[in-house]
Every structure is written in C-alpha cells, then in structure tokens.
Coordinates of C-alpha atoms and ligand atoms in Angstrom, one line a residue:
M82 CA -4.0 12.2 8.6
R83 CA -7.2 13.6 10.0
S84 CA -9.1 13.8 6.7
L85 CA -8.4 10.1 6.0
Q86 CA -9.4 9.1 9.6
E87 CA -12.7 11.0 9.2
K88 CA -13.4 9.4 5.9
I89 CA -12.8 5.9 7.4
I90 CA -15.1 6.7 10.3
N91 CA -17.8 8.2 8.1
E92 CA -17.7 5.8 5.2
G93 CA -15.7 2.7 6.2
R94 CA -17.7 -0.5 6.9
V95 CA -16.3 -3.1 9.3
L96 CA -16.9 -6.4 7.7
S97 CA -15.3 -8.4 10.5
S98 CA -12.8 -8.0 13.2
Q99 CA -10.2 -8.4 10.5
V100 CA -11.5 -6.6 7.4
L101 CA -12.5 -3.0 6.7
K102 CA -14.3 -2.1 3.5
V103 CA -13.6 1.3 2.0
D104 CA -15.2 0.9 -1.4
S105 CA -16.6 4.4 -1.5
F106 CA -13.2 6.2 -1.6
L107 CA -10.3 3.8 -2.2
N108 CA -11.1 0.3 -3.4
H109 CA -13.9 0.9 -5.9
Q110 CA -15.1 4.5 -6.2
I111 CA -12.1 6.8 -5.7
D112 CA -12.0 10.2 -4.0
P113 CA -9.5 12.2 -6.1
Q114 CA -9.3 15.1 -3.6
L115 CA -8.4 12.7 -0.7
M116 CA -6.0 10.8 -3.0
K117 CA -4.3 14.1 -3.8
E118 CA -3.8 14.8 0.0
I119 CA -2.6 11.3 0.5
G120 CA 0.0 11.7 -2.3
E121 CA 1.2 15.0 -0.9
E122 CA 1.5 13.4 2.5
F123 CA 3.7 10.6 1.2
A124 CA 5.8 13.1 -0.8
Q125 CA 6.4 15.1 2.4
L126 CA 7.2 12.0 4.5
F127 CA 9.8 10.8 1.9
A128 CA 11.1 14.2 0.8
G129 CA 14.9 14.2 0.8
E130 CA 15.0 10.4 0.2
K131 CA 15.9 10.9 -3.4
V132 CA 13.1 8.6 -4.6
T133 CA 13.4 7.8 -8.3
K134 CA 10.3 5.7 -8.7
I135 CA 7.2 4.5 -6.9
L136 CA 6.4 0.7 -7.0
T137 CA 2.9 -0.5 -6.2
L138 CA 0.5 -3.3 -6.9
E139 CA -2.6 -3.3 -9.1
S140 CA -5.3 -2.2 -8.7
S141 CA -6.0 -0.3 -5.4
G142 CA -2.4 0.9 -4.9
I143 CA -2.4 2.8 -8.2
A144 CA -4.5 5.9 -7.2
P145 CA -2.5 6.9 -4.2
S146 CA 0.7 6.0 -6.0
V147 CA -0.1 8.2 -9.0
M148 CA -0.8 11.2 -6.7
A149 CA 2.5 10.6 -4.8
G150 CA 4.3 10.2 -8.1
L151 CA 2.8 13.6 -9.2
A152 CA 3.9 15.2 -5.9
L153 CA 7.4 13.7 -6.1
N154 CA 7.7 14.1 -9.8
V155 CA 8.7 10.5 -10.4
P156 CA 7.1 7.7 -12.5
V157 CA 4.9 5.0 -11.0
V158 CA 5.2 1.3 -11.8
F159 CA 2.5 -1.2 -10.8
A160 CA 3.1 -4.9 -10.4
R161 CA 0.5 -6.9 -12.3
K162 CA -1.4 -9.7 -10.7
R163 CA -2.5 -11.4 -13.9
Q164 CA -0.6 -12.8 -16.8
S165 CA -0.6 -10.4 -19.7
L166 CA 0.1 -11.2 -23.3
T167 CA 2.0 -7.9 -23.6
L168 CA 4.2 -8.7 -20.5
T169 CA 6.3 -11.5 -21.8
E170 CA 10.0 -11.1 -21.2
N171 CA 12.5 -10.1 -18.5
L172 CA 10.0 -10.3 -15.7
L173 CA 10.8 -9.8 -12.0
T174 CA 8.2 -11.9 -10.1
A175 CA 7.2 -12.8 -6.6
E176 CA 4.5 -15.0 -5.0
V177 CA 2.0 -13.1 -2.9
Y178 CA -0.7 -14.6 -0.8
S179 CA -3.7 -12.4 -0.8
F180 CA -5.3 -11.6 2.5
T181 CA -8.7 -10.7 1.1
K182 CA -8.9 -13.2 -1.7
K183 CA -7.2 -16.1 0.1
E184 CA -5.3 -17.2 -3.0
T185 CA -1.7 -16.9 -4.1
N186 CA -0.9 -14.7 -7.1
R187 CA 2.3 -14.4 -9.0
I188 CA 2.9 -10.7 -9.3
A189 CA 5.2 -9.4 -12.1
V190 CA 7.0 -6.3 -13.2
S191 CA 9.0 -5.8 -16.4
A192 CA 12.7 -5.6 -15.5
S193 CA 13.0 -2.8 -18.0
F194 CA 11.2 -0.4 -15.6
I195 CA 13.2 -1.0 -12.4
T196 CA 16.9 -1.1 -12.3
G197 CA 19.8 -1.1 -9.9
E198 CA 19.9 2.7 -10.2
D199 CA 16.5 3.1 -8.7
R200 CA 15.6 4.2 -5.2
L201 CA 12.0 3.0 -4.7
L202 CA 9.1 4.1 -2.6
I203 CA 6.7 1.2 -2.2
I204 CA 3.1 2.1 -1.7
D205 CA 0.0 0.1 -1.1
D206 CA -3.6 0.7 0.0
F207 CA -3.7 -1.6 3.0
L208 CA -1.2 -3.4 5.2
A209 CA -2.4 -6.5 6.9
N210 CA 0.2 -9.4 7.2
G211 CA 2.6 -7.7 4.9
Q212 CA 2.6 -10.3 2.0
A213 CA 2.0 -7.7 -0.7
A214 CA 4.7 -5.3 0.6
L215 CA 7.2 -8.2 1.1
G216 CA 6.5 -9.4 -2.5
L217 CA 7.3 -5.9 -3.8
L218 CA 10.4 -5.7 -1.6
D219 CA 11.4 -9.0 -3.1
I220 CA 11.0 -7.6 -6.6
A221 CA 13.1 -4.5 -5.6
D222 CA 15.8 -6.8 -4.4
Q223 CA 15.8 -8.8 -7.7
A224 CA 16.3 -5.5 -9.6
G225 CA 19.1 -4.5 -7.2
A226 CA 17.1 -1.3 -6.5
S227 CA 17.4 0.4 -3.1
V228 CA 14.2 1.1 -1.1
A229 CA 13.5 4.4 0.7
G230 CA 10.5 2.9 2.5
V231 CA 7.0 1.5 2.4
G232 CA 4.1 4.0 2.4
I233 CA 0.7 2.6 3.4
V234 CA -2.7 4.3 3.3
I235 CA -4.4 2.2 6.0
E236 CA -2.4 -0.1 8.3
K237 CA -4.2 -2.6 10.5
A238 CA -1.7 -2.4 13.4
F239 CA -3.1 -5.6 15.1
Q240 CA -1.7 -7.7 12.2
D241 CA 2.0 -8.2 11.8
G242 CA 2.8 -6.7 8.4
A243 CA 4.5 -3.5 9.8
Q244 CA 6.7 -5.6 12.1
L245 CA 7.8 -8.0 9.3
I246 CA 8.8 -5.0 7.1
S247 CA 10.6 -3.2 9.9
E248 CA 12.5 -6.4 10.7
R249 CA 13.9 -6.2 7.2
G250 CA 15.3 -2.8 8.1
V251 CA 12.8 -1.0 5.9
R252 CA 11.0 2.2 7.1
V253 CA 7.2 1.9 7.2
E254 CA 4.9 5.0 7.1
S255 CA 1.2 4.5 7.5
L256 CA -1.2 7.4 7.1
A257 CA -3.9 5.8 9.2
R258 CA -3.2 3.1 11.8
I259 CA -6.1 1.0 13.0
Q260 CA -5.6 -0.6 16.4
S261 CA -8.8 -2.6 16.4
L262 CA -12.0 -3.5 14.4
E263 CA -13.6 -5.3 17.3
N264 CA -17.4 -5.0 17.9
G265 CA -17.9 -3.4 14.5
K266 CA -16.0 -0.3 15.5
V267 CA -12.9 1.3 14.1
T268 CA -10.3 2.3 16.8
F269 CA -7.2 4.2 15.7
A270 CA -3.8 3.7 17.2
A271 CA -2.2 7.0 18.2
K272 CA 1.6 7.4 18.3
E273 CA 1.2 6.9 22.0
G274 CA -2.0 5.3 23.2
V275 CA -5.2 4.7 21.3
T276 CA -7.9 7.0 20.0
S277 CA -11.3 6.3 18.4
Ligands
LIG35 P1 -1.2 -8.1 3.2 O1 -0.5 -8.5 2.0 O2 -0.4 -7.0 4.0 O3 -1.5 -9.3 4.1 O4 -2.6 -7.5 2.8 C1 -2.6 -6.3 2.1 C2 -3.4 -6.4 0.8 O5 -4.6 -7.1 1.1 C3 -3.7 -5.1 0.3 O6 -3.1 -4.9 -1.0 C4 -5.2 -5.0 0.2 O7 -5.6 -5.1 -1.1 C5 -5.7 -6.2 0.9 N1 -6.3 -6.0 2.3 C6 -5.8 -6.4 3.4 N2 -6.6 -6.1 4.5 C7 -7.6 -5.4 3.9 C8 -8.8 -4.8 4.5 O8 -9.1 -4.9 5.7 N3 -9.6 -4.2 3.6 C9 -9.4 -4.1 2.3 N4 -10.3 -3.4 1.6 N5 -8.3 -4.7 1.7 C10 -7.4 -5.3 2.5

C-alpha cells in the first residue's frame, strides 16, 4: 500500500534495528483517512472469505479493525489486556508475551462474542514475533471459530511472526512489509526483492 509506505517513510521513527515508532498515525494519534484506506484494503483482500467478525487486540488494533469492519459490514471484537470488572464470566483467554513491553499479559474475550459459527479475520497493527496473533488464533480455536486469515498493518519481515502463523496453515496479509530497520533506515520488502 503506497500511502502507508509513504506515511512510514515520512513520519516513522526508527528507535532501534528492531522497533519502529509510528505514534503520529497509528499508535497514539490516529490518521482516520489512512485507517479508512487500510480498512478498505483488508476488506478487498478478504472479500469472498465470508468473514463474520473481526478479532483484534486493544488498543492499537482497534482503529484499523473498525475501518475493516465498516468496509466488510461485520462487528469487531477486541481482546482486552487488562482485567475488567465488567468482563467476569465465560472468558476465552491466552497468554501473550509483549514484544514492546517485555511482559506477559493474559488477553481475554467474552465467549458470548465469538462462537463456533464465526469465521474470523484477525487484525493487528504490527507483526513481530507473532505472539499477539498466535494468542488471538488460540482464542479463535477455543471458540471453535474458523479463521479466514490474519491482516497486519505493518509486518517486520525480519522477525519470524509471519512464518509461525503460516506454519499453522493460516493466511497472512501485510499491507507494509519491512525488510530491515538497520542504520536508522526503513527498507521495505517487495514481493520479489527489496525496495527502500
Ligand atoms: P508480536 O506479538 O508479533 O511479537 O508483536 C506484535 C505486537 O507488539 C503488536 O501488537 C504491537 O503492539 C507491538 N509491536 C511489535 N513490534 C513493534 C514495533 O516495531 N513498533 C510498534 N509501535 N509496536 C510494535
């Protein structure tokens, strides 16, 4: 997605060879126009997959997911990272190690919102080592739901998340694939070869 790549080049900040900061349009301030395009792109990629619901993780997965839900005309469920007094019974849970926070969170979804009838599209903002997406896949399994695929806004292709998800037989679609963050520079992976 060219507009996303341009936004990453213009506004992304390489914090280290492992971490990209995109606080100005995705992780803190949100660019609604870009989120709309992202949602439409996911909807197009998974059109015909009979998706019934989108499953994501709070908080940064919510904006792209809502836009994809709008485009696909399906509800969006986000897994919670913190215990909530209102989220008390029939929980589907998974343990997720956070790449950026270096801590393990128990993520939880109410079983009443995902059932064996659902066909899920799992969406997240970043894909690094795949722990968040694998946790959401685990929750889908517990519910007996089928999974149309995993949609990622920004994949860091030098980490092994995409491979781990593909090995489970699940389709992964990333709108921007970063090959490297070495020397403070973002290099994108093209389908064949590498572009910067
Ligand atoms: P994973 O679970 O695939 O290892 O990491 C994905 C999660 O960690 C995402 O939900 C995202 O919040 C966070 N994350 C991983 N890498 C980055 C990064 O380079 N930049 C930002 N902003 N978040 C990241």
